Structures are given as C-alpha cells and as structure tokens.
mmCIF file with all atom_site columns, C-alpha atoms in Angstrom:
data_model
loop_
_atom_site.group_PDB
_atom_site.id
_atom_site.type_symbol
_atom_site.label_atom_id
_atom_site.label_alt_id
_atom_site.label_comp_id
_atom_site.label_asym_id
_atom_site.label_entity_id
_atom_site.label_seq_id
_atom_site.pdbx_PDB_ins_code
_atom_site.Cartn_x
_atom_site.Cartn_y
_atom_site.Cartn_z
_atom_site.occupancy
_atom_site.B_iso_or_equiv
_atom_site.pdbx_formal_charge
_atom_site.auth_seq_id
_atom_site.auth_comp_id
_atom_site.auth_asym_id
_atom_site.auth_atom_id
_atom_site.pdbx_PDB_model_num
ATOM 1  C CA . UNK A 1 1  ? -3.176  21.672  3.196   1.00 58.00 ? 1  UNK A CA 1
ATOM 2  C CA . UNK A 1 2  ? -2.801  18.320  4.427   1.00 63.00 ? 2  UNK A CA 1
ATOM 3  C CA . UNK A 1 3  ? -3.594  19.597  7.908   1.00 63.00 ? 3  UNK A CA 1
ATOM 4  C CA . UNK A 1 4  ? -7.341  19.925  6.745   1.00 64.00 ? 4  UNK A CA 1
ATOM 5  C CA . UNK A 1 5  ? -7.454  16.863  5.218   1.00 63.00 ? 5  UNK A CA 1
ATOM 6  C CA . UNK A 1 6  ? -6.323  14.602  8.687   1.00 64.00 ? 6  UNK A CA 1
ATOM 7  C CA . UNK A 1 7  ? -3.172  14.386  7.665   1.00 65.00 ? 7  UNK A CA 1
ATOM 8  C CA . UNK A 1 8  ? -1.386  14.904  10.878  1.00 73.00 ? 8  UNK A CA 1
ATOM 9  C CA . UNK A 1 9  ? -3.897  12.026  12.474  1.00 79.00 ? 9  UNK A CA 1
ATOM 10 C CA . UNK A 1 10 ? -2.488  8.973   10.438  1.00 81.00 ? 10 UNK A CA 1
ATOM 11 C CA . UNK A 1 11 ? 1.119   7.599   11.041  1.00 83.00 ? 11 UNK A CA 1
ATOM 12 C CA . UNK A 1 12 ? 2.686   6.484   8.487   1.00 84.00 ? 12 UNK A CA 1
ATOM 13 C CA . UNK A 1 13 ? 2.682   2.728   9.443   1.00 86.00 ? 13 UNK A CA 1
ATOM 14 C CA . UNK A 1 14 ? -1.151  2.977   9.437   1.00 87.00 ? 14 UNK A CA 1
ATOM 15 C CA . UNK A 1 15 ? -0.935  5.122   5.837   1.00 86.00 ? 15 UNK A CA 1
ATOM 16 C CA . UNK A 1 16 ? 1.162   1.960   4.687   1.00 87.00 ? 16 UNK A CA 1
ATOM 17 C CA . UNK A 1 17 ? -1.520  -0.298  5.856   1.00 89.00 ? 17 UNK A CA 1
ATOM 18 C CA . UNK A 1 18 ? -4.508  0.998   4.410   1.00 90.00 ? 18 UNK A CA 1
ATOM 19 C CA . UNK A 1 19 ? -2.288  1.682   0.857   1.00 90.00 ? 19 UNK A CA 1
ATOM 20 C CA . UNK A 1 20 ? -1.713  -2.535  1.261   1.00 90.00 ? 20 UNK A CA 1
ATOM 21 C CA . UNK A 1 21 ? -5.090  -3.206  1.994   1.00 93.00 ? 21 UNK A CA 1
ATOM 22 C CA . UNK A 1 22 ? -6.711  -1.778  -1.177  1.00 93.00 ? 22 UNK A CA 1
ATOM 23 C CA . UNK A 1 23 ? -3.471  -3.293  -2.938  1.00 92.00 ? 23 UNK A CA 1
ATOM 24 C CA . UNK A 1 24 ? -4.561  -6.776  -1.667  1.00 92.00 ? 24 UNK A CA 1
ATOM 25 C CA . UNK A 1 25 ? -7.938  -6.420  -2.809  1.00 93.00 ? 25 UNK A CA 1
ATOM 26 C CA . UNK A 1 26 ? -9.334  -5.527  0.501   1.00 94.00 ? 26 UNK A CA 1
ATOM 27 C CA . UNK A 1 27 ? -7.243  -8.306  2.191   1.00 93.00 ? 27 UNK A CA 1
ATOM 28 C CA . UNK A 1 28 ? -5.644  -6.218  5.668   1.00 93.00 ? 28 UNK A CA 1
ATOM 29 C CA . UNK A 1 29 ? -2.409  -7.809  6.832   1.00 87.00 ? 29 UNK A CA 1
ATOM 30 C CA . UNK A 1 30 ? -0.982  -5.896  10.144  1.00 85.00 ? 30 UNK A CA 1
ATOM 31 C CA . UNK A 1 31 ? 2.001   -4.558  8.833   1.00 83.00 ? 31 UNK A CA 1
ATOM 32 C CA . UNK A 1 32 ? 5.496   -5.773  9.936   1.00 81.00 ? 32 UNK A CA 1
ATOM 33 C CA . UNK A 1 33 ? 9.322   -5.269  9.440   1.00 81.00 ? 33 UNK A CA 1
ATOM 34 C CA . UNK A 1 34 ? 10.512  -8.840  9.599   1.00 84.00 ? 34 UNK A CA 1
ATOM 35 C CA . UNK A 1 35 ? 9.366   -11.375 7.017   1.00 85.00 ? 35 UNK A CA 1
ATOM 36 C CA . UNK A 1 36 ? 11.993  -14.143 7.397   1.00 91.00 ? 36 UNK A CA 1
ATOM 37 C CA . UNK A 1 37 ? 15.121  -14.781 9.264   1.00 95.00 ? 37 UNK A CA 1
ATOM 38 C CA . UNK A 1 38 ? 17.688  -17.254 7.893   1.00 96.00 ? 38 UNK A CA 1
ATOM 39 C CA . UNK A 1 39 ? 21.093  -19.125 9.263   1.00 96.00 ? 39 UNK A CA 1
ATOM 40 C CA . UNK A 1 40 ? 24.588  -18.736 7.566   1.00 95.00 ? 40 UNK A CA 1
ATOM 41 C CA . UNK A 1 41 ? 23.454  -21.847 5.855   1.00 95.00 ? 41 UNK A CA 1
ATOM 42 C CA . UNK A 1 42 ? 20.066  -20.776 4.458   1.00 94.00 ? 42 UNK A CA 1
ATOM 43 C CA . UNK A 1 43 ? 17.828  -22.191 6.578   1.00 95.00 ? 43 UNK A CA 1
ATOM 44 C CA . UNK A 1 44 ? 14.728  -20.338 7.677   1.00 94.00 ? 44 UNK A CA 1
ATOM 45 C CA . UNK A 1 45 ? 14.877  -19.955 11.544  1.00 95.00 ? 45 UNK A CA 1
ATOM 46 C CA . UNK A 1 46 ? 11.549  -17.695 11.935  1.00 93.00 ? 46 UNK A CA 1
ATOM 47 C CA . UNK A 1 47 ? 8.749   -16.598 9.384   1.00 90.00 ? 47 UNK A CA 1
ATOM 48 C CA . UNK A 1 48 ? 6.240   -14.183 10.139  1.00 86.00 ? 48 UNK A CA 1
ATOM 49 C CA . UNK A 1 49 ? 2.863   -15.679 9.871   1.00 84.00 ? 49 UNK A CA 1
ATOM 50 C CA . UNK A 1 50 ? 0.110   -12.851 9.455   1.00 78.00 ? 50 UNK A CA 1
ATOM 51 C CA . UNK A 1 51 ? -2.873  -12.594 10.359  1.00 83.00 ? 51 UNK A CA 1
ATOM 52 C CA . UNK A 1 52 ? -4.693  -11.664 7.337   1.00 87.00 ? 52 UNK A CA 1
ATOM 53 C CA . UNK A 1 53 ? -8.410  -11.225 7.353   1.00 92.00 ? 53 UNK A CA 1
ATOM 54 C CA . UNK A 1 54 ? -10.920 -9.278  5.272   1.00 93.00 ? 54 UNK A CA 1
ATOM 55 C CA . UNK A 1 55 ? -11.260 -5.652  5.454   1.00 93.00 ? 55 UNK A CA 1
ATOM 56 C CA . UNK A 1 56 ? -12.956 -4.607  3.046   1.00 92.00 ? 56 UNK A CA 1
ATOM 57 C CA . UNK A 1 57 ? -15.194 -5.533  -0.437  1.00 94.00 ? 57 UNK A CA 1
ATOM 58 C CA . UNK A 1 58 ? -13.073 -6.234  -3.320  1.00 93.00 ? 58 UNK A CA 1
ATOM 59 C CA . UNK A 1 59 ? -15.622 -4.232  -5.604  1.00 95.00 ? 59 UNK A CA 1
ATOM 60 C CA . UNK A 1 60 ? -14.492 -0.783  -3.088  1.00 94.00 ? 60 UNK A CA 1
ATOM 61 C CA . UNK A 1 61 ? -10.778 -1.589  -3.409  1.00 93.00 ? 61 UNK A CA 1
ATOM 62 C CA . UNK A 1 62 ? -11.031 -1.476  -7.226  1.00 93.00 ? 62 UNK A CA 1
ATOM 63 C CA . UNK A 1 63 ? -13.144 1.686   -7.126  1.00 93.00 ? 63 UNK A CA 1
ATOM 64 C CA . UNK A 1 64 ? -10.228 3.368   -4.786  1.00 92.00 ? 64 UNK A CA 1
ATOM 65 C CA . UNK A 1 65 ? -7.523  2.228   -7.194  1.00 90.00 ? 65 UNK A CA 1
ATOM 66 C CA . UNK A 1 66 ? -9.436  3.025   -10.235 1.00 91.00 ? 66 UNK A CA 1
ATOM 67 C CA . UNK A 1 67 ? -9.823  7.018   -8.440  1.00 89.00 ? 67 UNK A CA 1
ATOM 68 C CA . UNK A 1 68 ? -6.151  7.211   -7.103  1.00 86.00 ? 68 UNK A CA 1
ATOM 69 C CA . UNK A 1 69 ? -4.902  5.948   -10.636 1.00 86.00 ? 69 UNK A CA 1
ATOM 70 C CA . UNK A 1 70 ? -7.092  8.100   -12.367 1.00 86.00 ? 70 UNK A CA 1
ATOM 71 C CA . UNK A 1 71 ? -5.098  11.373  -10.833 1.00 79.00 ? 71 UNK A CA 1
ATOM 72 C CA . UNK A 1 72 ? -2.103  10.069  -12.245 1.00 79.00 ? 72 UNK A CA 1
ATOM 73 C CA . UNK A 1 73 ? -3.560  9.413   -15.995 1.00 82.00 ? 73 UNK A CA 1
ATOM 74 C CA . UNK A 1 74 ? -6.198  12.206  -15.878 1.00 81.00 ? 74 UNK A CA 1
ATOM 75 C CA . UNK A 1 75 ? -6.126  14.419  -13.412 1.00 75.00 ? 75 UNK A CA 1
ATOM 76 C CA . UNK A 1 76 ? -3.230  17.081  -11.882 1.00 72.00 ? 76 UNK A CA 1
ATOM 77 C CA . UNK A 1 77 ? -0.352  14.473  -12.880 1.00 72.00 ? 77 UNK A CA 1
ATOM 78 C CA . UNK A 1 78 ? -1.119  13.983  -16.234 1.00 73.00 ? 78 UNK A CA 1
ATOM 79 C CA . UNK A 1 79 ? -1.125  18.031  -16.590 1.00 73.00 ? 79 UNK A CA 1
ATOM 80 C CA . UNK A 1 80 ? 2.187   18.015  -15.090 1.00 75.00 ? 80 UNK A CA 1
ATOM 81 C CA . UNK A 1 81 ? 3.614   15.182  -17.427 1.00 70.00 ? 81 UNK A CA 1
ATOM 82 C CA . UNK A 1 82 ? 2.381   16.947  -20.401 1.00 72.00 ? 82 UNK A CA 1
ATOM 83 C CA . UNK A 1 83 ? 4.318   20.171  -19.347 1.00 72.00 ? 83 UNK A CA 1
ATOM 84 C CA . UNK A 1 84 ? 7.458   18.318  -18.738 1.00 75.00 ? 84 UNK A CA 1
ATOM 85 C CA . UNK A 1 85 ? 6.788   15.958  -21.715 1.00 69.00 ? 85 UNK A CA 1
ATOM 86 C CA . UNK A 1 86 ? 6.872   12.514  -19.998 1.00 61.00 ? 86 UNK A CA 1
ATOM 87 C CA . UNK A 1 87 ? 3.486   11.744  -21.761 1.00 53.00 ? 87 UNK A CA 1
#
C-alpha cells in the first residue's frame, strides 16, 4: 500500500527530516549523526553547527501535527486501543 502512496521514493533520512521540520515548527535543520565530540576530560573538541532556516509556516506545521495526532486519538489507533483496552 505504501507503494501507491510514494513510499519507496523517500529515504528514510529525508522521512526523518521532514518529521523534524513540522516538529520544529517549520524550522528545517539538515539532519546529522554527530552533535558533539568530547576529550577524556570533557571538553568539547567539535560541535555541529546547523544550518537551520525556515521551511515552512508555523500555522501549516500545527495543522500537520494536529492531522497526524488526530489518527492516533480519533482515527484507526484509537479503534485499535479501544479493542485492546489501552484507552
């Protein structure tokens, strides 16, 4: 099913970084694997400084979150939760 959708089209770095981007509020931040490195003693020897910049409007972020969340409290989750009893 996914196949129709575009699944197989989006890695899932790229899946990662949209997911982050509506999570910042529309703020995208190329994704990376190394935040910080430190010495023996502690010390920060190299920090990852993104490049952030704005994607999209904050208004559209909230809109996506408020649809994806609303699966999980109203739509084909919530069924599921009420069979099993979680809710």
């Amino acid at each position: 099913p996914s196949l129709a959708l575009g699944g197989c089209e989006v890695t899932p770095m790229e899946l990662a970084a949209s997911y982050s981007t509506i999570a910042a509020g529309g703020i995208y931040s190329h994704p990376h694997l190394v935040t910080r490195v430190k010495d023996r003693n502690g010390t920060t020897i190299f920090r990852h400084k993104g490049h952030r910049r704005v994607a999209v409007a904050e208004v559209a972020c909230k809109e996506v979150h408020k649809m994806l969340r609303s699966v999980v409290t109203r739509g084909t989750v919530r069924a599921i939760h009420v069979f099993f009893g979680k809710i």
